[in-house]
Coordinates of N, CA and C in Angstrom, one line a residue:
X1 N 3.1 10.0 -15.8 CA 2.7 9.9 -17.2 C 1.4 10.6 -17.4
X2 N 1.2 11.5 -18.3 CA 0.0 12.2 -18.5 C -1.1 11.3 -19.0
X3 N -2.4 11.7 -18.7 CA -3.5 10.9 -19.2 C -3.6 10.9 -20.7
X4 N -4.1 9.9 -21.3 CA -4.4 9.9 -22.7 C -5.5 10.8 -23.0
X5 N -5.4 11.6 -24.1 CA -6.5 12.5 -24.5 C -7.8 11.7 -24.7
X6 N -8.9 12.3 -24.3 CA -10.2 11.6 -24.3 C -10.5 11.0 -25.7
X7 N -10.3 11.7 -26.8 CA -10.6 11.1 -28.1 C -9.8 9.9 -28.4
X8 N -8.5 9.9 -28.0 CA -7.7 8.7 -28.3 C -8.2 7.6 -27.4
X9 N -8.6 7.9 -26.2 CA -9.1 6.9 -25.3 C -10.4 6.2 -25.9
X10 N -11.3 7.1 -26.4 CA -12.5 6.6 -27.0 C -12.2 5.7 -28.2
X11 N -11.2 6.1 -29.0 CA -10.8 5.3 -30.2 C -10.2 3.9 -29.7
X12 N -9.4 4.0 -28.7 CA -8.8 2.7 -28.2 C -9.9 1.8 -27.7
X13 N -10.8 2.3 -26.9 CA -11.9 1.5 -26.4 C -12.7 0.9 -27.5
X14 N -13.0 1.7 -28.5 CA -13.8 1.2 -29.6 C -13.1 0.1 -30.4
X15 N -11.8 0.3 -30.6 CA -11.0 -0.7 -31.3 C -10.9 -2.0 -30.5
X16 N -10.7 -1.9 -29.2 CA -10.6 -3.1 -28.4 C -11.9 -3.8 -28.4
X17 N -13.0 -3.1 -28.3 CA -14.4 -3.7 -28.3 C -14.6 -4.4 -29.7
X18 N -14.2 -3.8 -30.7 CA -14.3 -4.4 -32.1 C -13.5 -5.7 -32.2
X19 N -12.3 -5.7 -31.7 CA -11.4 -6.8 -31.8 C -12.0 -8.0 -31.0
X20 N -12.5 -7.7 -29.8 CA -13.2 -8.8 -29.0 C -14.4 -9.3 -29.6
X21 N -15.3 -8.3 -30.1 CA -16.5 -8.7 -30.7 C -16.4 -9.6 -31.9
X22 N -15.3 -9.3 -32.7 CA -15.1 -10.0 -34.0 C -15.0 -11.5 -33.7
X23 N -14.3 -11.9 -32.6 CA -14.1 -13.3 -32.3 C -15.5 -13.9 -32.0
X24 N -16.3 -13.3 -31.3 CA -17.6 -13.8 -30.9 C -18.6 -13.9 -32.0
X25 N -18.7 -12.8 -32.8 CA -19.6 -12.7 -33.9 C -19.3 -13.8 -34.9
X26 N -18.0 -13.8 -35.3 CA -17.5 -14.8 -36.3 C -17.8 -16.2 -35.8
X27 N -17.3 -16.5 -34.6 CA -17.4 -17.9 -34.1 C -18.9 -18.3 -33.9
X28 N -19.7 -17.3 -33.3 CA -21.1 -17.6 -33.1 C -21.9 -17.9 -34.4
X29 N -21.5 -17.1 -35.4 CA -22.2 -17.3 -36.7 C -21.9 -18.6 -37.3
X30 N -20.6 -19.0 -37.2 CA -20.2 -20.3 -37.7 C -20.9 -21.5 -37.0
X31 N -21.0 -21.4 -35.6 CA -21.6 -22.4 -34.8 C -23.1 -22.4 -35.1
X32 N -23.7 -21.3 -35.3 CA -25.2 -21.2 -35.6 C -25.4 -22.0 -36.9
X33 N -24.6 -21.7 -37.9 CA -24.8 -22.4 -39.2 C -24.4 -23.9 -39.2
X34 N -23.5 -24.2 -38.4 CA -23.0 -25.6 -38.3 C -23.0 -26.1 -36.9
X35 N -24.1 -26.4 -36.3 CA -24.1 -26.7 -34.8 C -23.8 -28.1 -34.5
X36 N -23.8 -29.0 -35.5 CA -23.7 -30.4 -35.2 C -22.4 -30.8 -34.6
X37 N -21.3 -30.3 -35.1 CA -20.0 -30.6 -34.5 C -19.8 -30.1 -33.1
X38 N -20.1 -28.8 -32.9 CA -20.0 -28.3 -31.5 C -21.0 -29.1 -30.5
X39 N -22.2 -29.4 -31.0 CA -23.1 -30.1 -30.2 C -22.6 -31.5 -29.8
X40 N -21.9 -32.2 -30.7 CA -21.3 -33.5 -30.4 C -20.2 -33.3 -29.4
X41 N -19.4 -32.2 -29.6 CA -18.3 -32.0 -28.7 C -18.7 -31.6 -27.3
X42 N -19.9 -31.0 -27.2 CA -20.4 -30.6 -25.9 C -21.3 -31.7 -25.2
X43 N -21.5 -32.8 -25.8 CA -22.4 -33.8 -25.3 C -22.0 -34.3 -23.9
X44 N -20.8 -34.6 -23.6 CA -20.4 -35.0 -22.3 C -20.6 -33.9 -21.2
X45 N -20.2 -32.7 -21.6 CA -20.4 -31.6 -20.7 C -21.9 -31.3 -20.4
X46 N -22.7 -31.4 -21.5 CA -24.1 -31.1 -21.3 C -24.8 -32.2 -20.5
X47 N -24.4 -33.5 -20.6 CA -24.9 -34.5 -19.8 C -24.7 -34.2 -18.3
X48 N -23.5 -33.7 -18.0 CA -23.2 -33.4 -16.6 C -24.1 -32.2 -16.1
X49 N -24.2 -31.2 -17.0 CA -25.1 -30.0 -16.7 C -26.5 -30.4 -16.4
X50 N -27.0 -31.4 -17.2 CA -28.4 -31.8 -17.1 C -28.7 -32.5 -15.7
X51 N -27.6 -33.1 -15.1 CA -27.8 -33.7 -13.8 C -28.1 -32.6 -12.8
X52 N -27.5 -31.5 -12.9 CA -27.6 -30.3 -12.0 C -28.8 -29.4 -12.3
X53 N -29.1 -29.3 -13.6 CA -30.1 -28.4 -14.1 C -31.1 -29.2 -15.0
X54 N -32.1 -29.9 -14.4 CA -33.0 -30.7 -15.1 C -33.8 -30.0 -16.2
X55 N -33.9 -28.7 -16.1 CA -34.6 -27.9 -17.1 C -34.0 -28.0 -18.5
X56 N -32.7 -28.3 -18.5 CA -32.0 -28.5 -19.7 C -32.4 -29.7 -20.5
X57 N -33.1 -30.6 -19.8 CA -33.6 -31.8 -20.5 C -34.6 -31.5 -21.6
X58 N -35.2 -30.3 -21.5 CA -36.2 -29.9 -22.5 C -35.6 -29.5 -23.9
X59 N -34.3 -29.4 -23.9 CA -33.6 -28.9 -25.1 C -32.6 -29.9 -25.6
X60 N -32.5 -30.0 -26.9 CA -31.4 -30.9 -27.4 C -30.1 -30.2 -27.3
X61 N -29.0 -31.0 -27.4 CA -27.7 -30.4 -27.4 C -27.5 -29.4 -28.5
X62 N -28.1 -29.7 -29.7 CA -28.0 -28.8 -30.8 C -28.7 -27.5 -30.5
X63 N -29.8 -27.5 -29.9 CA -30.5 -26.3 -29.5 C -29.7 -25.4 -28.5
X64 N -29.2 -26.1 -27.5 CA -28.4 -25.4 -26.5 C -27.1 -24.7 -27.1
X65 N -26.5 -25.4 -28.0 CA -25.3 -24.9 -28.7 C -25.7 -23.7 -29.5
X66 N -26.9 -23.8 -30.2 CA -27.3 -22.6 -31.0 C -27.7 -21.4 -30.1
X67 N -28.3 -21.7 -29.0 CA -28.6 -20.6 -28.1 C -27.3 -19.9 -27.7
X68 N -26.3 -20.6 -27.3 CA -25.1 -20.0 -27.0 C -24.5 -19.3 -28.2
X69 N -24.6 -19.8 -29.4 CA -24.1 -19.1 -30.6 C -24.9 -17.8 -30.8
X70 N -26.2 -17.8 -30.5 CA -27.0 -16.6 -30.6 C -26.6 -15.5 -29.6
X71 N -26.2 -16.0 -28.4 CA -25.7 -15.0 -27.4 C -24.4 -14.4 -28.0
X72 N -23.5 -15.2 -28.5 CA -22.3 -14.7 -29.0 C -22.5 -13.7 -30.1
X73 N -23.4 -14.0 -31.1 CA -23.6 -13.1 -32.2 C -24.3 -11.8 -31.7
X74 N -25.3 -11.9 -30.9 CA -26.1 -10.8 -30.5 C -25.3 -9.9 -29.5
X75 N -24.7 -10.4 -28.5 CA -23.9 -9.6 -27.6 C -22.6 -9.1 -28.2
X76 N -22.1 -9.9 -29.1 CA -20.9 -9.5 -29.8 C -21.2 -8.3 -30.7
X77 N -22.3 -8.3 -31.4 CA -22.7 -7.2 -32.2 C -22.9 -6.0 -31.4
X78 N -23.6 -6.1 -30.2 CA -23.8 -5.0 -29.3 C -22.5 -4.4 -28.8
X79 N -21.6 -5.3 -28.5 CA -20.3 -4.8 -28.0 C -19.6 -4.1 -29.1
X80 N -19.6 -4.6 -30.3 CA -18.9 -4.0 -31.4 C -19.4 -2.5 -31.7
X81 N -20.7 -2.3 -31.5 CA -21.2 -0.9 -31.8 C -21.3 -0.1 -30.5
X82 N -20.9 -0.6 -29.4 CA -20.8 0.1 -28.1 C -22.2 0.2 -27.5
X83 N -23.1 -0.6 -27.8 CA -24.4 -0.6 -27.2 C -24.4 -1.4 -25.9
X84 N -24.5 -0.7 -24.8 CA -24.4 -1.3 -23.4 C -23.2 -2.3 -23.3
X85 N -22.0 -1.7 -23.5 CA -20.8 -2.6 -23.6 C -20.6 -3.5 -22.3
X86 N -20.9 -3.0 -21.1 CA -20.7 -3.8 -19.9 C -21.7 -4.9 -19.9
X87 N -23.0 -4.7 -20.3 CA -24.0 -5.8 -20.3 C -23.6 -6.8 -21.4
X88 N -23.2 -6.4 -22.5 CA -22.8 -7.3 -23.6 C -21.6 -8.1 -23.2
X89 N -20.6 -7.4 -22.6 CA -19.4 -8.2 -22.1 C -19.7 -9.2 -21.0
X90 N -20.6 -8.8 -20.2 CA -21.1 -9.7 -19.1 C -21.7 -11.0 -19.7
X91 N -22.6 -10.8 -20.7 CA -23.3 -11.9 -21.3 C -22.3 -12.8 -22.0
X92 N -21.3 -12.2 -22.7 CA -20.3 -12.9 -23.4 C -19.4 -13.7 -22.4
X93 N -19.0 -13.1 -21.3 CA -18.2 -13.7 -20.3 C -18.9 -14.9 -19.7
X94 N -20.2 -14.7 -19.4 CA -21.0 -15.8 -18.9 C -21.2 -17.0 -19.9
X95 N -21.3 -16.7 -21.1 CA -21.5 -17.7 -22.1 C -20.2 -18.4 -22.5
X96 N -19.1 -17.7 -22.2 CA -17.7 -18.2 -22.5 C -17.4 -19.3 -21.6
X97 N -17.9 -19.3 -20.4 CA -17.6 -20.4 -19.4 C -18.0 -21.8 -19.9
X98 N -19.3 -22.0 -20.2 CA -19.7 -23.3 -20.7 C -19.0 -23.6 -22.0
X99 N -18.9 -22.6 -22.9 CA -18.2 -22.9 -24.2 C -16.8 -23.5 -23.9
X100 N -16.1 -22.8 -23.1 CA -14.7 -23.2 -22.8 C -14.6 -24.6 -22.1
X101 N -15.5 -24.8 -21.1 CA -15.4 -26.1 -20.4 C -15.9 -27.2 -21.3
X102 N -16.8 -27.0 -22.2 CA -17.3 -28.0 -23.1 C -16.3 -28.3 -24.3
X103 N -15.7 -27.3 -24.8 CA -14.9 -27.4 -26.0 C -13.5 -27.8 -25.7
X104 N -12.9 -27.4 -24.6 CA -11.5 -27.5 -24.3 C -11.2 -28.1 -23.0
X105 N -11.7 -29.3 -22.7 CA -11.4 -30.0 -21.4 C -10.0 -30.7 -21.4
X106 N -9.0 -29.9 -21.5 CA -7.6 -30.4 -21.7 C -7.2 -31.4 -20.6
X107 N -7.8 -31.2 -19.4 CA -7.4 -32.0 -18.2 C -7.9 -33.4 -18.4
X108 N -8.8 -33.7 -19.3 CA -9.3 -35.0 -19.6 C -8.5 -35.8 -20.6
X109 N -7.5 -35.1 -21.3 CA -6.8 -35.6 -22.4 C -5.4 -36.2 -21.8
X110 N -5.0 -37.3 -22.4 CA -3.6 -37.8 -22.1 C -2.6 -36.8 -22.6
X111 N -1.4 -36.9 -22.0 CA -0.3 -36.0 -22.5 C -0.1 -36.2 -24.0
X112 N 0.1 -35.2 -24.7 CA 0.3 -35.3 -26.2 C -0.2 -34.0 -26.9
X113 N -0.2 -34.0 -28.2 CA -0.5 -32.8 -29.0 C -2.0 -32.4 -28.8
X114 N -2.9 -33.3 -28.6 CA -4.3 -32.9 -28.4 C -4.5 -32.1 -27.1
X115 N -3.8 -32.6 -26.1 CA -3.9 -31.9 -24.8 C -3.3 -30.5 -24.9
X116 N -2.2 -30.4 -25.5 CA -1.5 -29.1 -25.7 C -2.3 -28.2 -26.5
X117 N -3.0 -28.6 -27.5 CA -3.8 -27.8 -28.4 C -5.0 -27.3 -27.6
X118 N -5.7 -28.2 -26.8 CA -6.8 -27.8 -26.0 C -6.4 -26.9 -24.9
X119 N -5.3 -27.1 -24.3 CA -4.8 -26.2 -23.2 C -4.6 -24.8 -23.8
X120 N -4.0 -24.7 -25.0 CA -3.8 -23.4 -25.6 C -5.1 -22.7 -25.9
X121 N -6.1 -23.5 -26.5 CA -7.4 -22.9 -26.8 C -8.1 -22.4 -25.5
X122 N -7.9 -23.2 -24.4 CA -8.5 -22.9 -23.1 C -7.9 -21.5 -22.6
X123 N -6.6 -21.4 -22.7 CA -5.9 -20.2 -22.3 C -6.3 -19.0 -23.2
X124 N -6.5 -19.2 -24.5 CA -7.0 -18.1 -25.3 C -8.3 -17.6 -24.9
X125 N -9.2 -18.5 -24.5 CA -10.5 -18.1 -24.0 C -10.4 -17.4 -22.7
X126 N -9.5 -17.9 -21.9 CA -9.2 -17.2 -20.6 C -8.8 -15.7 -20.9
X127 N -8.0 -15.5 -21.9 CA -7.5 -14.2 -22.3 C -8.7 -13.4 -22.8
X128 N -9.6 -14.0 -23.6 CA -10.8 -13.3 -24.0 C -11.7 -12.9 -22.8
X129 N -11.8 -13.7 -21.8 CA -12.5 -13.4 -20.6 C -11.9 -12.2 -19.9
X130 N -10.5 -12.1 -19.9 CA -9.8 -11.0 -19.3 C -10.2 -9.7 -20.1
X131 N -10.2 -9.8 -21.4 CA -10.6 -8.6 -22.2 C -12.0 -8.2 -21.9
X132 N -12.9 -9.1 -21.8 CA -14.3 -8.8 -21.5 C -14.4 -8.2 -20.1
X133 N -13.6 -8.7 -19.1 CA -13.6 -8.1 -17.8 C -13.1 -6.7 -17.8
X134 N -12.1 -6.4 -18.7 CA -11.6 -5.0 -18.8 C -12.7 -4.1 -19.3
X135 N -13.5 -4.6 -20.3 CA -14.6 -3.8 -20.8 C -15.6 -3.5 -19.7
X136 N -15.9 -4.5 -18.9 CA -16.9 -4.3 -17.8 C -16.4 -3.3 -16.8
X137 N -15.2 -3.4 -16.4 CA -14.6 -2.5 -15.4 C -14.5 -1.1 -16.0
X138 N -14.0 -1.0 -17.2 CA -13.8 0.3 -17.9 C -15.1 1.0 -18.1
X139 N -16.1 0.3 -18.5 CA -17.4 0.9 -18.7 C -18.0 1.5 -17.4
X140 N -17.8 0.7 -16.3 CA -18.2 1.1 -15.0 C -17.6 2.3 -14.5
X141 N -16.3 2.5 -14.8 CA -15.5 3.7 -14.4 C -16.0 4.9 -15.2
X142 N -16.3 4.7 -16.5 CA -16.7 5.8 -17.4 C -18.1 6.3 -16.9
X143 N -18.9 5.4 -16.4 CA -20.3 5.9 -16.1 C -20.4 6.1 -14.6
X144 N -19.3 6.0 -13.9 CA -19.4 6.3 -12.4 C -20.1 5.3 -11.6
X145 N -20.2 4.0 -12.1 CA -20.9 3.0 -11.3 C -20.0 2.2 -10.4
X146 N -18.7 2.4 -10.4 CA -17.8 1.6 -9.5 C -17.4 2.5 -8.3
X147 N -17.2 1.8 -7.2 CA -16.7 2.6 -6.0 C -15.2 2.5 -6.0
X148 N -14.6 3.5 -5.4 CA -13.1 3.5 -5.2 C -12.7 3.6 -3.8

């Protein structure tokens, strides 16, 4: 199969980055404006994190949730415009881990609709992480930073 023409490749990359970025910018903006619900949902997760990382004791749950939202908005916007896409995707992937573990701990839920919903959301975030990984790998290939 012949390679895709470079311009079509560039358009495809830009559209995929925009699609990924939209999720983070939109979600991050919402959490920034309304941090109390997510902070309450992250409370148990953040208590466990504080046992391992005492530095987190300096910040409220609300502040930590807002910092994560700021990463989503900032790195999402950078990804959308193609500004250091690998770096932005790496930041988003890193911030997606605590977000997902805090918001969708389906393994703690009894069988039922809540567990199914959380498992589905967990898997959606896993798919987002896969898309971000593709951006990281693809950007590395374009700039010649990966070894073969």
